[in-house]
Amino acid sequence: MRLRLAVLLTGGVIALAACTPTKAAQQTPVPESTSATSTSTETSSSSAAPSSSAAPSSSATQTATNGPVKPPANTPAPAGSPGWKLTQANTGLAAQGLNCDSLPVYTGSGSPAAGTVISGKRIEQPLTLFAGNITIEKSCVRPTRAGETQPLITTNGPCGSNSCQVTGAPVTIRDSNIDGSKLSAKTIAGSCAFLGVGTLQRNYISGMGSGICFYNTGSSLSGLAEGNYVRGLRSEGESHNDGATVRDFPLDKNAGRTLTFRNNRIDCSTGNDTGALFIQTYGGDIDNVTVEGNLLEGGGYQLGLESGFGNTYGRNMKSINNRFTGTGWGAAYVSQKGATGKWAVWQDNFLHDPNAADGKGKPAGTP
């Protein structure tokens, strides 16, 4: 029987615990063949990179490089491009004409202060963005050392025996690379590129066990993953990997908060795949989630919706205009386990056909 994994918070990092899915266990997966600049409060002001390589302080959005800024070799995907239009060349640093090795090393704190903007840096340590009101842009987060299962970026704060504190202010990561390639598979197979709650836009994410993990999201902030390309994830031993996952998003204290996956390309092809986007109420109730304009690829089920663990998903779950490769166990499944509904909206979802208009192959049946 194939086991699906729940993410646990342990001392500020994640550990993986097995939990048995109802429907997923009925089938056998098909094997996959592919698989700063800163504000005045930023602590790196006293330990910044040498002035010859630092970004000019007059503009937080100027990009720091080790030489003259060259015109972009690639162009960003046009605004609003669906996930099936994304490539490595038009997301992340490549779309800005940059690469990780061209950027000066960030020498600031791994736990930057509120108000920090890090722009145009190569960050060789994991980041804890618990202070909130932090922006990472046009940068490469590529740690050279990390603890086993430690996320590359997290918004979680200090952890107790059962939970971690949640950031109280927004975090944004955009036009950047998040790269686990400098870490061993054993170290990274149980790690997320991003763990917590925040806004991730137009990033290229690769080389770790799982990609975007909205878990320990708290009760007030909204979340957004838009225009990201997740691929090249890595497994080790009995790891189970998600391209993206949601494990809690309750509305009990803020009924208006929303969580949106829009226009991403998410490929989970490690051989140990839970799926491209796995939504499971392991950590709490989940509602107000919209999945729209994404290309979901790889093994497992490419879109899973599971209720359980004494929690449930709500009545405002939407899947609109997505594309699925249909590999692995198939496009999508639902496990209700006490939930009174399924997808509130399941509309214009198709298997992906790259030769068809707008990528529309056969309709993806309602799960």
Coordinates of C-alpha atoms in Angstrom, one line a residue:
M1 CA 0.0 0.0 0.0
R2 CA 1.3 3.4 -0.9
L3 CA 1.3 5.8 2.1
R4 CA 0.6 9.5 1.9
L5 CA 2.6 11.8 4.2
A6 CA 1.6 14.4 6.6
V7 CA 4.0 17.2 7.4
L8 CA 4.8 17.7 11.1
L9 CA 6.4 20.7 12.7
T10 CA 9.3 19.7 15.0
G11 CA 11.6 22.3 16.4
G12 CA 11.2 24.7 13.5
V13 CA 11.7 22.1 10.7
I14 CA 9.5 19.5 9.2
A15 CA 9.3 15.8 9.7
L16 CA 7.3 13.4 7.7
A17 CA 4.7 11.0 9.2
A18 CA 2.8 8.4 7.2
C19 CA -1.0 8.5 6.9
T20 CA -3.0 6.3 4.8
P21 CA -5.2 7.8 2.0
T22 CA -8.5 6.1 1.2
K23 CA -8.7 6.3 -2.5
A24 CA -5.0 6.7 -3.4
A25 CA -4.2 3.3 -1.9
Q26 CA -6.5 1.6 -4.3
Q27 CA -4.1 2.0 -7.2
T28 CA -0.4 1.5 -8.0
P29 CA 1.4 4.6 -9.2
V30 CA 3.0 4.5 -12.7
P31 CA 6.8 4.9 -12.3
E32 CA 8.1 8.3 -13.6
S33 CA 10.9 8.4 -16.1
T34 CA 11.8 12.0 -15.3
S35 CA 12.3 13.1 -12.6
A36 CA 20.5 43.3 -0.4
T37 CA 19.6 45.8 -0.6
S38 CA 17.8 46.6 2.6
T39 CA 15.8 49.2 4.5
S40 CA 17.4 51.0 7.4
T41 CA 16.3 48.2 9.7
E42 CA 18.0 45.4 7.8
T43 CA 20.7 43.8 10.0
S44 CA 23.1 43.3 7.1
S45 CA 23.9 47.1 7.0
S46 CA 26.8 46.4 9.3
S47 CA 28.0 43.3 7.4
A48 CA 27.1 44.0 3.8
A49 CA 29.1 42.7 0.8
P50 CA 31.9 44.9 -0.4
S51 CA 30.9 48.1 -2.0
S52 CA 32.2 46.9 -5.4
S53 CA 29.5 44.3 -5.5
A54 CA 26.7 45.7 -3.4
A55 CA 23.5 47.0 -5.0
P56 CA 23.2 50.8 -4.9
S57 CA 21.4 51.9 -1.7
S58 CA 19.4 54.6 -3.6
S59 CA 16.9 52.0 -5.0
A60 CA 15.7 48.9 -3.3
T61 CA 14.7 47.5 -6.6
Q62 CA 18.0 47.8 -8.4
T63 CA 19.7 44.5 -9.0
A64 CA 23.2 43.9 -7.6
T65 CA 25.6 41.9 -9.8
N66 CA 29.3 41.3 -10.0
G67 CA 29.5 43.4 -13.2
P68 CA 27.5 45.6 -15.5
V69 CA 23.9 44.7 -15.8
K70 CA 23.3 43.2 -19.2
P71 CA 20.0 43.3 -21.1
P72 CA 17.9 40.2 -20.3
A73 CA 18.6 37.2 -22.4
N74 CA 15.1 35.9 -21.8
T75 CA 11.9 37.7 -21.2
P76 CA 9.4 37.1 -18.4
A77 CA 6.2 35.3 -19.2
P78 CA 3.5 37.9 -20.1
A79 CA 1.4 38.9 -17.1
G80 CA -1.5 36.4 -16.7
S81 CA 0.2 33.6 -18.6
P82 CA -1.2 30.2 -17.6
G83 CA 1.0 27.5 -16.2
W84 CA 1.3 25.7 -19.4
K85 CA 3.1 28.7 -20.9
L86 CA 5.9 28.7 -18.3
T87 CA 9.4 27.5 -18.8
Q88 CA 12.7 27.7 -17.0
A89 CA 13.6 30.6 -19.3
N90 CA 10.7 32.9 -18.5
T91 CA 10.4 32.4 -14.7
G92 CA 12.7 33.3 -11.8
L93 CA 16.1 34.8 -12.4
A94 CA 16.4 33.7 -16.0
A95 CA 13.5 35.9 -16.9
Q96 CA 15.4 38.8 -15.5
G97 CA 18.6 38.0 -17.4
L98 CA 20.3 36.8 -14.2
N99 CA 21.6 33.6 -12.7
C100 CA 22.6 32.5 -9.2
D101 CA 26.4 32.6 -9.8
S102 CA 26.3 36.2 -11.1
L103 CA 24.9 37.6 -7.8
P104 CA 27.0 38.8 -4.9
V105 CA 26.7 36.8 -1.7
Y106 CA 24.2 38.0 1.0
T107 CA 26.0 38.4 4.3
G108 CA 23.1 39.5 6.5
S109 CA 21.1 37.6 9.1
G110 CA 19.3 34.4 8.3
S111 CA 16.4 35.9 10.4
P112 CA 16.1 39.4 8.9
A113 CA 14.3 42.1 10.7
A114 CA 10.8 43.4 9.8
G115 CA 11.0 45.9 6.9
T116 CA 13.9 44.1 5.2
V117 CA 14.1 44.1 1.4
I118 CA 16.8 41.7 0.0
S119 CA 17.3 42.3 -3.8
G120 CA 19.8 40.9 -6.2
K121 CA 21.7 38.6 -3.7
R122 CA 22.9 35.0 -3.6
I123 CA 21.7 33.7 -0.2
E124 CA 23.7 30.7 0.9
Q125 CA 21.8 30.0 4.1
P126 CA 18.2 29.0 5.0
L127 CA 16.0 32.0 5.8
T128 CA 13.5 32.4 8.7
L129 CA 11.2 35.3 7.8
F130 CA 9.1 35.2 11.0
A131 CA 9.5 39.0 11.6
G132 CA 7.2 39.6 8.6
N133 CA 7.0 42.6 6.3
I134 CA 9.9 41.2 4.3
T135 CA 10.5 41.0 0.6
I136 CA 13.0 38.8 -1.3
E137 CA 13.3 39.7 -5.0
K138 CA 15.6 38.9 -7.9
S139 CA 17.7 36.7 -5.6
C140 CA 18.9 33.2 -5.4
V141 CA 18.2 31.3 -2.2
R142 CA 20.7 28.4 -2.5
P143 CA 21.9 27.2 0.9
T144 CA 25.1 25.3 1.1
R145 CA 24.3 24.0 4.6
A146 CA 21.0 23.1 6.2
G147 CA 19.6 20.7 8.8
E148 CA 18.0 17.6 7.6
T149 CA 14.3 18.3 6.6
Q150 CA 14.9 22.0 7.2
P151 CA 12.9 24.3 4.8
L152 CA 14.9 26.6 2.7
I153 CA 12.6 29.5 3.5
T154 CA 10.1 29.6 6.4
T155 CA 7.8 32.1 8.0
N156 CA 7.5 30.0 11.1
G157 CA 8.7 31.3 14.4
P158 CA 9.8 29.5 17.6
C159 CA 8.2 26.1 18.0
G160 CA 6.8 24.4 21.1
S161 CA 5.9 20.7 21.5
N162 CA 2.9 20.8 19.1
S163 CA 3.1 23.9 17.0
C164 CA 5.2 26.8 15.8
Q165 CA 4.4 30.5 16.0
V166 CA 3.0 32.2 12.8
T167 CA 4.3 35.4 11.3
G168 CA 2.0 38.3 11.8
A169 CA 2.9 40.4 8.8
P170 CA 3.2 39.7 5.0
V171 CA 6.2 38.1 3.3
T172 CA 6.8 38.3 -0.4
I173 CA 9.2 36.3 -2.6
R174 CA 9.3 37.2 -6.3
D175 CA 11.3 36.9 -9.4
S176 CA 13.8 34.6 -7.7
N177 CA 15.3 31.1 -7.7
I178 CA 14.9 28.8 -4.7
D179 CA 17.5 26.1 -5.3
G180 CA 18.3 23.0 -3.2
S181 CA 21.0 21.7 -5.5
K182 CA 23.9 22.4 -3.1
L183 CA 22.5 20.0 -0.5
S184 CA 22.5 16.2 -0.5
A185 CA 19.4 14.3 -1.3
K186 CA 19.3 12.9 2.2
T187 CA 19.3 16.4 3.6
I188 CA 16.7 17.8 1.3
A189 CA 14.3 15.0 0.4
G190 CA 12.0 15.9 3.3
S191 CA 12.4 19.6 3.0
C192 CA 10.1 22.3 1.5
A193 CA 11.4 25.2 -0.6
F194 CA 8.9 27.4 1.3
L195 CA 7.0 26.5 4.5
G196 CA 4.5 28.8 6.1
V197 CA 2.2 31.6 4.6
G198 CA 3.1 34.3 2.2
T199 CA 3.1 35.6 -1.4
L200 CA 5.3 33.8 -4.0
Q201 CA 5.3 35.2 -7.5
R202 CA 7.2 34.2 -10.7
N203 CA 9.9 32.1 -9.0
Y204 CA 11.8 29.1 -10.3
I205 CA 11.9 26.4 -7.6
S206 CA 13.9 23.2 -7.9
G207 CA 16.2 20.8 -6.2
M208 CA 14.5 20.1 -2.9
G209 CA 12.0 17.4 -1.8
S210 CA 8.8 19.5 -1.9
G211 CA 8.0 22.9 -3.4
I212 CA 5.5 25.3 -1.9
C213 CA 4.1 24.2 1.4
F214 CA 1.3 26.3 2.9
Y215 CA 1.4 24.9 6.4
N216 CA 1.1 26.6 9.8
T217 CA -0.7 29.4 8.0
G218 CA -2.2 31.0 11.1
S219 CA -5.6 32.6 11.1
S220 CA -5.3 36.0 9.5
L221 CA -3.0 36.3 6.5
S222 CA -4.0 35.4 2.9
G223 CA -1.6 33.4 0.7
L224 CA -0.8 33.5 -3.0
A225 CA 1.3 31.3 -5.3
E226 CA 1.3 32.8 -8.8
G227 CA 3.4 32.3 -11.9
N228 CA 5.9 29.9 -10.2
Y229 CA 7.6 27.0 -11.9
V230 CA 8.3 24.0 -9.6
R231 CA 10.3 21.1 -11.0
G232 CA 13.3 18.9 -10.5
L233 CA 12.3 17.8 -7.0
R234 CA 14.4 15.1 -5.3
S235 CA 13.6 12.0 -3.3
E236 CA 15.5 9.7 -1.0
G237 CA 14.6 6.4 0.6
E238 CA 10.9 6.5 1.7
S239 CA 10.4 10.2 1.2
H240 CA 7.1 11.3 -0.3
N241 CA 7.2 14.5 -2.2
D242 CA 4.7 17.2 -3.1
G243 CA 5.1 19.9 -5.8
A244 CA 2.9 22.0 -3.6
T245 CA 0.7 21.3 -0.6
V246 CA -1.8 22.9 1.7
R247 CA -2.2 21.4 5.2
D248 CA -4.2 24.1 7.0
F249 CA -6.1 27.3 6.1
P250 CA -8.8 28.0 8.7
L251 CA -11.3 30.8 8.5
D252 CA -12.5 30.9 12.1
K253 CA -10.9 34.2 12.9
N254 CA -10.9 35.8 9.4
A255 CA -13.6 34.6 7.1
G256 CA -12.3 36.8 4.3
R257 CA -8.8 35.4 3.9
T258 CA -8.0 33.5 0.7
L259 CA -5.4 31.1 -0.6
T260 CA -4.8 31.1 -4.3
F261 CA -2.7 29.0 -6.7
R262 CA -2.8 30.8 -10.0
N263 CA -1.0 30.2 -13.3
N264 CA 1.8 28.0 -11.8
R265 CA 3.5 25.0 -13.4
I266 CA 4.1 22.3 -10.8
D267 CA 5.8 19.1 -11.7
C268 CA 6.3 16.4 -9.1
S269 CA 8.3 13.6 -10.8
T270 CA 10.6 12.1 -8.2
G271 CA 9.3 8.5 -8.1
N272 CA 8.1 9.0 -4.6
D273 CA 5.2 11.3 -5.5
T274 CA 2.2 12.3 -3.5
G275 CA 1.3 14.7 -6.3
A276 CA 1.7 18.1 -7.9
L277 CA -0.8 19.8 -5.6
F278 CA -1.9 17.9 -2.5
I279 CA -4.5 19.6 -0.2
Q280 CA -5.0 17.7 3.1
T281 CA -6.5 18.9 6.3
Y282 CA -3.8 17.4 8.4
G283 CA -3.0 20.6 10.4
G284 CA -6.4 22.2 10.5
D285 CA -9.5 23.1 8.5
I286 CA -9.1 24.4 5.0
D287 CA -11.4 26.7 3.0
N288 CA -11.4 29.6 0.5
V289 CA -8.8 27.9 -1.8
T290 CA -8.8 28.7 -5.5
V291 CA -6.7 26.6 -8.0
E292 CA -6.8 28.3 -11.4
G293 CA -4.8 28.3 -14.6
N294 CA -2.2 25.8 -13.4
L295 CA -0.4 23.0 -15.3
L296 CA 0.0 20.0 -12.9
E297 CA 2.4 17.3 -13.9
G298 CA 4.1 14.2 -12.6
G299 CA 3.2 11.1 -10.5
G300 CA 0.7 10.4 -7.8
Y301 CA -2.6 12.2 -8.2
Q302 CA -1.9 15.6 -9.7
L303 CA -4.6 17.3 -7.6
G304 CA -5.7 15.8 -4.3
L305 CA -8.4 17.0 -1.9
E306 CA -8.5 15.2 1.4
S307 CA -10.4 15.7 4.6
G308 CA -9.5 14.0 7.9
F309 CA -7.6 14.1 11.2
G310 CA -10.6 15.6 12.9
N311 CA -10.5 18.5 10.4
T312 CA -12.4 19.2 7.2
Y313 CA -12.3 21.4 4.1
G314 CA -15.1 23.9 3.5
R315 CA -17.6 24.7 0.9
N316 CA -15.6 27.3 -1.1
M317 CA -13.0 25.2 -2.8
K318 CA -12.6 26.0 -6.5
S319 CA -10.7 24.3 -9.4
I320 CA -11.0 26.4 -12.6
N321 CA -9.3 26.2 -16.0
N322 CA -6.4 23.9 -15.0
R323 CA -4.4 21.4 -17.1
F324 CA -3.3 17.9 -16.0
T325 CA -0.9 15.6 -17.7
G326 CA -2.9 12.6 -16.3
T327 CA 0.2 10.6 -15.5
G328 CA 0.7 8.6 -12.3
W329 CA -2.6 7.8 -10.7
G330 CA -4.4 10.4 -12.8
A331 CA -5.6 13.9 -12.7
A332 CA -7.5 14.3 -9.5
Y333 CA -9.3 12.7 -6.6
V334 CA -11.4 13.7 -3.5
S335 CA -11.5 12.0 -0.2
Q336 CA -14.4 13.4 1.9
K337 CA -13.9 11.8 5.3
G338 CA -16.6 13.8 7.0
A339 CA -16.7 16.7 4.6
T340 CA -20.2 17.5 3.3
G341 CA -19.1 18.6 -0.2
K342 CA -16.4 18.2 -2.8
W343 CA -15.2 21.0 -5.1
A344 CA -17.7 23.8 -4.9
V345 CA -16.5 24.8 -8.4
W346 CA -15.0 22.3 -10.9
Q347 CA -14.9 24.2 -14.2
D348 CA -13.0 24.1 -17.5
N349 CA -10.4 21.6 -16.3
F350 CA -8.7 19.5 -19.1
L351 CA -6.0 17.0 -19.7
H352 CA -3.1 18.9 -21.2
D353 CA -2.5 18.6 -25.0
P354 CA 0.3 20.9 -26.1
N355 CA -0.8 20.7 -29.7
A356 CA -4.4 21.8 -28.9
A357 CA -5.7 25.3 -28.6
D358 CA -5.1 26.6 -25.1
G359 CA -3.7 23.2 -24.2
K360 CA -7.2 21.7 -24.0
G361 CA -7.2 18.0 -24.4
K362 CA -9.9 15.7 -23.1
P363 CA -12.0 17.1 -20.2
A364 CA -10.8 16.1 -16.8
G365 CA -13.8 14.5 -15.1
T366 CA -15.1 15.8 -11.9
P367 CA -13.5 13.8 -9.1

